[in-house]
mmCIF file of C-alpha atoms in Angstrom:
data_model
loop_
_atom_site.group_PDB
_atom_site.id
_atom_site.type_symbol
_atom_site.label_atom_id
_atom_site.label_comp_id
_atom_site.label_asym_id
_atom_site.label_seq_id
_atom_site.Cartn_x
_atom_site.Cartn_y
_atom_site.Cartn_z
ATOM 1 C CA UNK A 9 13.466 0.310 10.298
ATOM 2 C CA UNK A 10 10.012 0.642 8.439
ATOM 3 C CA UNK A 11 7.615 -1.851 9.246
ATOM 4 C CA UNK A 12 5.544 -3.392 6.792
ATOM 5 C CA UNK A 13 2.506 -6.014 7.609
ATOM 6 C CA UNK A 14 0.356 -7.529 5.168
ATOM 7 C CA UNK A 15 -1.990 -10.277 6.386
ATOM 8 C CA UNK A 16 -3.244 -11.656 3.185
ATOM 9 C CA UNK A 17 -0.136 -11.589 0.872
ATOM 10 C CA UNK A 18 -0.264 -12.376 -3.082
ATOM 11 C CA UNK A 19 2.239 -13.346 -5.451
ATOM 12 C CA UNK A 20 1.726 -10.672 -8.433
ATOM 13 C CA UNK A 21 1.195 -11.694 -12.165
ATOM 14 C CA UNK A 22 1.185 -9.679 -14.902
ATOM 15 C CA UNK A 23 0.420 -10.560 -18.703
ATOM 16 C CA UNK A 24 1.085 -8.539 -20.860
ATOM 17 C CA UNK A 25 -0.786 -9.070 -24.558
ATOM 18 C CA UNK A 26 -0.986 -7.197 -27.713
ATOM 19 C CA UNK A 27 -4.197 -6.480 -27.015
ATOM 20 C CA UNK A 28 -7.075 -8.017 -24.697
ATOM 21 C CA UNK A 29 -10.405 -8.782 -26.203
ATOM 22 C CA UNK A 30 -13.615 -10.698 -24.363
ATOM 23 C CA UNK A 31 -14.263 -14.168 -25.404
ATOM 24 C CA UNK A 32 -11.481 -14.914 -27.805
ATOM 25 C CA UNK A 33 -7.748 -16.948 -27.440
ATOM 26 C CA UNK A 34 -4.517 -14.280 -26.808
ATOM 27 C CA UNK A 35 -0.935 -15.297 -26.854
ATOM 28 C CA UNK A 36 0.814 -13.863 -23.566
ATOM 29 C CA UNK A 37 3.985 -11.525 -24.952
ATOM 30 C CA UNK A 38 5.707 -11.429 -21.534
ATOM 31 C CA UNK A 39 4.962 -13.177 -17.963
ATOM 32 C CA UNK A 40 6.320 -11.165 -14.822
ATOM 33 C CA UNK A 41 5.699 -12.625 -10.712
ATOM 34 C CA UNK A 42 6.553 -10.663 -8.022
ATOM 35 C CA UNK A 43 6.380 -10.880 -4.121
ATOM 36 C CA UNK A 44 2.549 -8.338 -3.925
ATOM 37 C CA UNK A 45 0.124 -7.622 -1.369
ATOM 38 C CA UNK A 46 0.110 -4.115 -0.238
ATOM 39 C CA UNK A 47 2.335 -3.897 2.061
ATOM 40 C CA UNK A 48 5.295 -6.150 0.751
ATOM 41 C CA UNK A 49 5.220 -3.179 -2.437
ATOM 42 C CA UNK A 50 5.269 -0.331 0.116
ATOM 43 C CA UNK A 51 8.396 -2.174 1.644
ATOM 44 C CA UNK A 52 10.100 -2.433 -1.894
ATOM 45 C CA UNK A 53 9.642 0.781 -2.683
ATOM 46 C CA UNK A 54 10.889 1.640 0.769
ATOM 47 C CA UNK A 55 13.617 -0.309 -0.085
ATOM 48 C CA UNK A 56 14.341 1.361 -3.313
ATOM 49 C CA UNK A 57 13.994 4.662 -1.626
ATOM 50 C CA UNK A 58 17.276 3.647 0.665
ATOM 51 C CA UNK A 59 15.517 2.760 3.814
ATOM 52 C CA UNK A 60 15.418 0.056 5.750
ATOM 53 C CA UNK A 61 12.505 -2.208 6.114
ATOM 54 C CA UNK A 62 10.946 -5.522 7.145
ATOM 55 C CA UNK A 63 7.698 -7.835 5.709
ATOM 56 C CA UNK A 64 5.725 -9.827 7.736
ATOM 57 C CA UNK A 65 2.082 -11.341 7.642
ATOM 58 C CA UNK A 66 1.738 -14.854 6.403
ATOM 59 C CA UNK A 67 3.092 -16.861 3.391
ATOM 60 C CA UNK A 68 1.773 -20.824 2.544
ATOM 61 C CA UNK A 69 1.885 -23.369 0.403
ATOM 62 C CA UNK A 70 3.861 -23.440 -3.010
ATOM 63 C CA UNK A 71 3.072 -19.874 -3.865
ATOM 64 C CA UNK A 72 4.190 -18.988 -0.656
ATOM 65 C CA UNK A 73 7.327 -20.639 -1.140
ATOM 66 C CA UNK A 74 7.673 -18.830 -4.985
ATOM 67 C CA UNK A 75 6.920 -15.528 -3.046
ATOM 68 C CA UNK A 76 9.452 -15.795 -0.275
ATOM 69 C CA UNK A 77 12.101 -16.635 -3.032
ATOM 70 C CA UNK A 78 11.263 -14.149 -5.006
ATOM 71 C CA UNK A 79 11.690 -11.921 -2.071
ATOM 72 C CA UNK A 80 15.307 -12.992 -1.384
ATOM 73 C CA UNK A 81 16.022 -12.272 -4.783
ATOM 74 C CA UNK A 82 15.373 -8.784 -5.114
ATOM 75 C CA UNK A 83 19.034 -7.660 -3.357
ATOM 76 C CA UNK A 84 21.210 -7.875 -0.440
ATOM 77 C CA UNK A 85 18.926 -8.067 2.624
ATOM 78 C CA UNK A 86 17.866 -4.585 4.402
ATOM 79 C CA UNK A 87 19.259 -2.620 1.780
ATOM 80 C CA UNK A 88 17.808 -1.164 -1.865
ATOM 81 C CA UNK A 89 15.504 -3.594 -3.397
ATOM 82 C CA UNK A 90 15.160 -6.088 -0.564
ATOM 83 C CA UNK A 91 13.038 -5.987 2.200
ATOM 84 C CA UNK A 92 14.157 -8.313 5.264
ATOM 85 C CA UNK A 93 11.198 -11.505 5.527
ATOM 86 C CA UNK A 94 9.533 -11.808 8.619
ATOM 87 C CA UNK A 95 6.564 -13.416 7.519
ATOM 88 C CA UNK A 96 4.540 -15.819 9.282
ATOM 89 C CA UNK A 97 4.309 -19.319 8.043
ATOM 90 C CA UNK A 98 0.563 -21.057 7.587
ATOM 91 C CA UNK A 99 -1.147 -24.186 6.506
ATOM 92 C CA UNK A 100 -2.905 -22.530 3.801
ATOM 93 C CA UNK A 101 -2.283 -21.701 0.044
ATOM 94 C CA UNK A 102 -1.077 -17.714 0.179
ATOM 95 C CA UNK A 103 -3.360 -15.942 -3.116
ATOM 96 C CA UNK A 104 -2.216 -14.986 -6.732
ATOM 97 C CA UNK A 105 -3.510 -12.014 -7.898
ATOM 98 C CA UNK A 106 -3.409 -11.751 -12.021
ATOM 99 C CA UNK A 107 -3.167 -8.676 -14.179
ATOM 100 C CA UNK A 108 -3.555 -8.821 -17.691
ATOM 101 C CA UNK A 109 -2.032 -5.753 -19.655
ATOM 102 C CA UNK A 110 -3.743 -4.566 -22.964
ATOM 103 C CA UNK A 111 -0.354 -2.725 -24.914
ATOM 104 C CA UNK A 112 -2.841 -1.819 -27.616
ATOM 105 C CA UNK A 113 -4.899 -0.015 -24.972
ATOM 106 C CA UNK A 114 -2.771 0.866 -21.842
ATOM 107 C CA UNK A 115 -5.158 -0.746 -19.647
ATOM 108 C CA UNK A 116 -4.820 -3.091 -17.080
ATOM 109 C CA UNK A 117 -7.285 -6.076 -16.013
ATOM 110 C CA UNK A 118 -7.136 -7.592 -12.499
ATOM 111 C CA UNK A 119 -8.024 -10.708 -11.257
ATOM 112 C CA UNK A 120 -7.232 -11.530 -7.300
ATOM 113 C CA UNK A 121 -8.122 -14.759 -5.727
ATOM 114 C CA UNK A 122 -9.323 -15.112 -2.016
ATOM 115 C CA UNK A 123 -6.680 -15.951 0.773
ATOM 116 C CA UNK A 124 -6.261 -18.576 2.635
ATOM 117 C CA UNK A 125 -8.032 -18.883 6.339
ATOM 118 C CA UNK A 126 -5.599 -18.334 9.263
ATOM 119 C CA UNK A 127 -6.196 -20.578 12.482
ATOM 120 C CA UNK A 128 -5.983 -18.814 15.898
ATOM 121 C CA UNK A 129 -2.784 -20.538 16.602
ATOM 122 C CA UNK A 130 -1.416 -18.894 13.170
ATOM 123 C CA UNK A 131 -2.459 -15.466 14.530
ATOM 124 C CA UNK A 132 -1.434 -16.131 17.737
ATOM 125 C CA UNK A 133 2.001 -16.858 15.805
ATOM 126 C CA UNK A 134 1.949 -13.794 14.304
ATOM 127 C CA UNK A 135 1.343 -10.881 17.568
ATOM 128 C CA UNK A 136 4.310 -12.501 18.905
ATOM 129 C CA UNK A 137 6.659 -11.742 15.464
ATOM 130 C CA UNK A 138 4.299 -8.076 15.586
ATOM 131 C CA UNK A 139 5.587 -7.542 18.915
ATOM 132 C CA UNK A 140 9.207 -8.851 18.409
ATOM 133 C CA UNK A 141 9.553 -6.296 15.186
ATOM 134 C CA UNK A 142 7.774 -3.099 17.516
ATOM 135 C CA UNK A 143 10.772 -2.863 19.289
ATOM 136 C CA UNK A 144 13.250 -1.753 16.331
ATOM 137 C CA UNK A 145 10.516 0.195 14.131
ATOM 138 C CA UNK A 146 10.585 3.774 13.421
ATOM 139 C CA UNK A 147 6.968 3.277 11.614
ATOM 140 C CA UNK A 148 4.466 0.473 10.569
ATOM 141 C CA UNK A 149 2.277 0.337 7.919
ATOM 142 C CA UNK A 150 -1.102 -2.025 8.320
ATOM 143 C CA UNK A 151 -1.929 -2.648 4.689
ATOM 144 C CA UNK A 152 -4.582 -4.044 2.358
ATOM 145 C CA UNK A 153 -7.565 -6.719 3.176
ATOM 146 C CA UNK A 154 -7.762 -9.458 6.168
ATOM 147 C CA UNK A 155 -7.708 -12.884 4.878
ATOM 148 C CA UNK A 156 -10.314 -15.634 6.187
ATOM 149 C CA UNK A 157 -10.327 -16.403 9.688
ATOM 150 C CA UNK A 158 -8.824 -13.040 11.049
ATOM 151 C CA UNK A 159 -11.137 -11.248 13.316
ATOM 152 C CA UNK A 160 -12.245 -7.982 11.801
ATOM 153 C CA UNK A 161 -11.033 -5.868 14.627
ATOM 154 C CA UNK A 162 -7.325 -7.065 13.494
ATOM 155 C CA UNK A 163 -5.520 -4.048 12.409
ATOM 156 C CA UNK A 164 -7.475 -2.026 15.421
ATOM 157 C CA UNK A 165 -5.426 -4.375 17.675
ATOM 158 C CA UNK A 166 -2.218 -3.916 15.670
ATOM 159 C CA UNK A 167 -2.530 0.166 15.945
ATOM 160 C CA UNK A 168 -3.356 -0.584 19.308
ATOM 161 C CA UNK A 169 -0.156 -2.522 20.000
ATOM 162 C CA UNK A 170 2.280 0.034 18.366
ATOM 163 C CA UNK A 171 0.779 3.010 20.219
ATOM 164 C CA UNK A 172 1.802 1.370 23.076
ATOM 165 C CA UNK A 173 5.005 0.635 22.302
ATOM 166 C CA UNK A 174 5.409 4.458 21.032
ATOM 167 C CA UNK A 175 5.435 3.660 17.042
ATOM 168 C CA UNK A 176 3.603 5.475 14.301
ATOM 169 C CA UNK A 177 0.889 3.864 12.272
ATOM 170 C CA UNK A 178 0.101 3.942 8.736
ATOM 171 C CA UNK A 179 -3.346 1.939 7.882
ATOM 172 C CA UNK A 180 -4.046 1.584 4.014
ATOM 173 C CA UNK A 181 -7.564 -0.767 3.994
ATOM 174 C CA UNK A 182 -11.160 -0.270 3.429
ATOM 175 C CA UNK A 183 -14.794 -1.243 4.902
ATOM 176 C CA UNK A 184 -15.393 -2.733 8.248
ATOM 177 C CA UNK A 185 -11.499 -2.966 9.485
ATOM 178 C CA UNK A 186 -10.743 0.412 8.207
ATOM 179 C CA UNK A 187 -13.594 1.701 10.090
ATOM 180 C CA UNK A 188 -12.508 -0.073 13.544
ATOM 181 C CA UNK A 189 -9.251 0.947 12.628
ATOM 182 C CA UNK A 190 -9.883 4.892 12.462
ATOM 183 C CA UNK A 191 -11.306 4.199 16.308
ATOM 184 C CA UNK A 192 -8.004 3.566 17.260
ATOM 185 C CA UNK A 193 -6.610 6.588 16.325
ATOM 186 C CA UNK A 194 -3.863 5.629 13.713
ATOM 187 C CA UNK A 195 -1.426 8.384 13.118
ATOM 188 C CA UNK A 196 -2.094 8.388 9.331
ATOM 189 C CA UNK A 197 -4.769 6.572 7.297
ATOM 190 C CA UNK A 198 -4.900 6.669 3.582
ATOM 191 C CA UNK A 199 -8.310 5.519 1.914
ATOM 192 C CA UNK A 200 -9.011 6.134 -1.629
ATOM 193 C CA UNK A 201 -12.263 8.380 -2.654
ATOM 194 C CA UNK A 202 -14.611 5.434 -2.752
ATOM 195 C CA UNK A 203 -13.021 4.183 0.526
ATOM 196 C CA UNK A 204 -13.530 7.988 2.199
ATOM 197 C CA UNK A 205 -17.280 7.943 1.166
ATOM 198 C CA UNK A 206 -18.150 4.804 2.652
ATOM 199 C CA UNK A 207 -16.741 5.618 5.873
ATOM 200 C CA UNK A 208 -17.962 8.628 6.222
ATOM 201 C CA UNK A 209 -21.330 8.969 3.843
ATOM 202 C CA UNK A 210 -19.638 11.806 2.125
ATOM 203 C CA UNK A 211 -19.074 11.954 -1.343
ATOM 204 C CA UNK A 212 -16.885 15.167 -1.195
ATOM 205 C CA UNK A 213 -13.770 14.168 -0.433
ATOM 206 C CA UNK A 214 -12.731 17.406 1.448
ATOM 207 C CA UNK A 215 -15.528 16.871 4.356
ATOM 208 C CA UNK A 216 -14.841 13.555 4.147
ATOM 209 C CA UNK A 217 -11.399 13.665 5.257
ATOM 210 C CA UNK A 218 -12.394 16.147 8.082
ATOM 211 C CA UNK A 219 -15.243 13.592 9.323
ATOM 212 C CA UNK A 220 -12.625 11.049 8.982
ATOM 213 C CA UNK A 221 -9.783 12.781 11.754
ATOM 214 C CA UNK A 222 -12.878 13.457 13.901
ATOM 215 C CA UNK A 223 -13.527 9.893 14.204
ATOM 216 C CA UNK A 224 -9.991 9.206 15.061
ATOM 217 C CA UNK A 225 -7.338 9.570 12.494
ATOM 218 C CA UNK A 226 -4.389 11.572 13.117
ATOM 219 C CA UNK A 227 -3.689 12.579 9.673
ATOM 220 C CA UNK A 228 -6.110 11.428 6.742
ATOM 221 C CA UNK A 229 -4.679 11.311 3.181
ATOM 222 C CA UNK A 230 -7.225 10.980 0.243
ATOM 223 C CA UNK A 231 -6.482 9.102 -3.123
ATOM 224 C CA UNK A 232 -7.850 10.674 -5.807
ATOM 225 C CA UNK A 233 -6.753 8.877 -8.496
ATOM 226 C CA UNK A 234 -5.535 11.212 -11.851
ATOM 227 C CA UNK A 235 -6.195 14.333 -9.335
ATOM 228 C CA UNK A 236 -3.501 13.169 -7.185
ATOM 229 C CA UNK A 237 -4.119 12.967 -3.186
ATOM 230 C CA UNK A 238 -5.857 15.586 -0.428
ATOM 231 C CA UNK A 239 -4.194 15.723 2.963
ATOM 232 C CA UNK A 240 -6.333 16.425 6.312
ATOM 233 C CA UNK A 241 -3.507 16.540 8.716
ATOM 234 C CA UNK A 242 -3.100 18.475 12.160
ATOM 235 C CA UNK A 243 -0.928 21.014 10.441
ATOM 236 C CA UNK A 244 -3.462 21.733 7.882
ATOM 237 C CA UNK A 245 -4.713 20.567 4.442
ATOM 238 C CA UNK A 246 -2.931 20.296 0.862
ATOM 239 C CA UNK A 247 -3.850 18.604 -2.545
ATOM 240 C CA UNK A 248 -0.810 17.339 -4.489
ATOM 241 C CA UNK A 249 -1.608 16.808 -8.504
ATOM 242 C CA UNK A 250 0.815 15.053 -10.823
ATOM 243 C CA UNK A 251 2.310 17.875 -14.078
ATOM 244 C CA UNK A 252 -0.215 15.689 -16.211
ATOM 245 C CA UNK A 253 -2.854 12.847 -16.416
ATOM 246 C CA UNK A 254 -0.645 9.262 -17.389
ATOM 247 C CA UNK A 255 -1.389 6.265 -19.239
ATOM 248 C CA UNK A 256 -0.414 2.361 -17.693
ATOM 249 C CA UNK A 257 -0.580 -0.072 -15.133
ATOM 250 C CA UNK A 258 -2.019 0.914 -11.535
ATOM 251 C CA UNK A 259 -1.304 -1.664 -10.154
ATOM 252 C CA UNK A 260 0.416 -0.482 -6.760
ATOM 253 C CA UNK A 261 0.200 3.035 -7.308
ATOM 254 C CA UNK A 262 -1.471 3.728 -4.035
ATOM 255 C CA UNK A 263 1.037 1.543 -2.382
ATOM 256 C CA UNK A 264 3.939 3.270 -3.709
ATOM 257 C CA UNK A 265 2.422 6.885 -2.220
ATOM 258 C CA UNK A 266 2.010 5.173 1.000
ATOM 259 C CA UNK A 267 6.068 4.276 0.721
ATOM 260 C CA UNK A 268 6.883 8.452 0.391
ATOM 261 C CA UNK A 269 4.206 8.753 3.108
ATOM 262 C CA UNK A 270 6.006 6.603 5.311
ATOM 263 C CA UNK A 271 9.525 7.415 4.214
ATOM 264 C CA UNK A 272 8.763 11.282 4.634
ATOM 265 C CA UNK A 273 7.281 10.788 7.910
ATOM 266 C CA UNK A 274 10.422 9.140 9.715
ATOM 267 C CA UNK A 275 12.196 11.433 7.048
ATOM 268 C CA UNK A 276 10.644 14.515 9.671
ATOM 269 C CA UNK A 277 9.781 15.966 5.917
ATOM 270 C CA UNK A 278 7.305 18.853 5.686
ATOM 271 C CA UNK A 279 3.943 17.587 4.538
ATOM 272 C CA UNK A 280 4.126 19.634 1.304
ATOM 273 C CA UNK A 281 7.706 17.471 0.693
ATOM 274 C CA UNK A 282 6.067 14.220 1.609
ATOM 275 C CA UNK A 283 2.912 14.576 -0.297
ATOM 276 C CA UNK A 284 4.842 15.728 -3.244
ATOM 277 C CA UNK A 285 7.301 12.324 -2.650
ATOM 278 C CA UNK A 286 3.802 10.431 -2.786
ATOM 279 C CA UNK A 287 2.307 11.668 -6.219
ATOM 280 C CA UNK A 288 5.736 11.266 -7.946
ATOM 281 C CA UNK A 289 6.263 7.766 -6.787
ATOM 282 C CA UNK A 290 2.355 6.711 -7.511
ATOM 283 C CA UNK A 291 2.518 8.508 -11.273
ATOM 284 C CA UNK A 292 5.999 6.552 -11.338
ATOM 285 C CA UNK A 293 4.655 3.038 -10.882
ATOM 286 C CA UNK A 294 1.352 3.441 -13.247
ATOM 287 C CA UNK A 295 4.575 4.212 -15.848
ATOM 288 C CA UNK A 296 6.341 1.095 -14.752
ATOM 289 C CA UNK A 297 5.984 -1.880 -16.965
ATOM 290 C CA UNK A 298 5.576 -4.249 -14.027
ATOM 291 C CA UNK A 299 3.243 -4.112 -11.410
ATOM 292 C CA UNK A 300 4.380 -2.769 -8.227
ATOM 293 C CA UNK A 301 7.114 -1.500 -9.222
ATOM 294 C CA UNK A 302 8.151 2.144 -10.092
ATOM 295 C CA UNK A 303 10.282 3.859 -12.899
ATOM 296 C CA UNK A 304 13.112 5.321 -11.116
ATOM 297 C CA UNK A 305 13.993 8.181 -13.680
ATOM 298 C CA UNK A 306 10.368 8.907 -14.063
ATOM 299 C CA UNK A 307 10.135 9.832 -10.556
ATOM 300 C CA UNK A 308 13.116 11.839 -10.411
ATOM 301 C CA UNK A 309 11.293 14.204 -13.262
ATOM 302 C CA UNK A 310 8.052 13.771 -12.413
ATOM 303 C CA UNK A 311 9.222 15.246 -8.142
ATOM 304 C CA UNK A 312 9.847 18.890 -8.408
ATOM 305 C CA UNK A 313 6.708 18.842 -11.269
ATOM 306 C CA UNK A 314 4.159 17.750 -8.551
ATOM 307 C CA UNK A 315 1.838 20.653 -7.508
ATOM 308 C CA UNK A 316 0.732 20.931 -3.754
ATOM 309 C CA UNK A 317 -2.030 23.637 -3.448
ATOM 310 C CA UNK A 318 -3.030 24.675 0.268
ATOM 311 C CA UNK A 319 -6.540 24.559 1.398
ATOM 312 C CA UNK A 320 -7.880 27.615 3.530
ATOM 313 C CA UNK A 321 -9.902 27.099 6.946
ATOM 314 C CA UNK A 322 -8.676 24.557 9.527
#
């Protein structure tokens, strides 16, 4: 079982219009929700992929109630398409986060509101699920930002936690909590460029990812957007490029690599395997018409495509 946490949930909207332009009325051609936040995509593609997996974090209010349905409607529990809920309940409203597709275009527009502030007694709430779930997990993946009211140390604690209890980490965030989070020594964290540079003060992503496993990372695997992802890892370093640059939706690209991360690593796959996994499933979802969600046949042409390239040096 794959463990999945994401402390500031969203439920997903996408619009999709003929064509968006600034300061003028549009009629909507299609309306898609979804269960979103980072890690509730990683644990649907997980899902998808045939493994087992489980949400938790926190869901409130009446969009937490439309995202937990919407969760037990994607399948039979555990099994492809539906992640089993373990998420937390709160007082507070859980987010929305809007995109609006351009078809004339191909591009996508995000909006994503704030979440909701979590009480101690809430997070209190929630170690106690974290702990409940460490005992079953082959792997956990601490994904996307901390919501209002959790300490910024958070996912630090939660590697913390699962080290002790012998279970692999995967942390997917940025700025101050992916910084504290390196210092625990995660087994694989995967920033994009941007993310990389501001953690490190280097702009070339290569050095970057070096400085990064100094500081503590096991493994350190860069987004890089079109140019596909760089690997730092114990065992040496890759970059894996998609056959060609694609047009679409983003939305939960990186997510989707962190789901063939994940499922590679308690797969045992070679990193070459797993990094390829990662770019096919991330070129996948920008081709999907929904957000968060990847095109099945897409990825099954796009996988033995994927080019992964070995770095010299150590």
């Amino acid at each position: 079982m794959i463990v999945t946490v994401t402390l500031n949930a969203a439920l997903d909207i996408t619009y999709r219009t003929p064509e968006l332009i600034p300061h003028s009325t549009h009629r909507v051609s299609e309306v898609v929700e979804r269960p979103g936040g980072k890690g509730l995509n990683v644990a649907r593609v997980l899902s998808a992929l045939g493994h087992e997996s489980v949400v938790t974090g926190f869901a409130g209010g009446r969009t937490g109630d439309v995202l937990r349905e919407l969760l037990a409607g994607c399948g039979p529990e555990g099994s492809r398409g539906r992640p089993a809920d373990a998420l937390v309940p709160i007082s507070g409203s859980t987010r929305r986060t809007l995109a609006v597709v351009d078809e004339a275009s191909g591009d996508t527009t995000q909006l994503n509101e704030p979440g909701p502030t979590v009480s101690s007694g809430e997070w209190s709430a929630f170690l106690a699920t974290y702990e409940r779930l460490l005992t079953g997990a082959d792997a956990v993946a601490l994904c996307g930002s901390l919501p209002p009211g959790i300490h910024v140390g958070a996912y630090a604690e939660l590697i913390r936690r699962a080290r002790a209890a012998g279970v692999p980490t995967l942390l997917d965030t940025s700025g101050e909590p992916l910084r504290r989070g390196v210092a625990a020594r995660p087994d694989l964290v995967k920033p994009n460029a941007d993310e990389l540079a501001r953690l490190t003060g280097s702009r070339e992503p290569l050095r970057a990812a070096r400085d990064a496993r100094r500081r503590g990372a096991h493994a350190v695997i860069a987004s890089l957007g079109p140019d596909g992802i760089l690997a730092a890892t114990p065992d040496g370093l890759w970059q894996a490029t998609p056959p060609a640059p694609v047009k679409g939706n983003p939305t939960g690209a990186g997510d989707s690599a962190v789901a063939g991360l994940l499922s590679g690593l308690v797969e045992q796959l070679p990193w070459p395997a797993r990094l390829a996994r990662a770019v096919a499933l991330a070129t996948a979802t920008v081709l999907a018409p929904t957000a968060g969600e990847f095109d099945a046949e897409a990825y099954e042409e796009l996988l033995p495509r994927v080019t992964v390239t070995e770095h010299p040096g150590p």
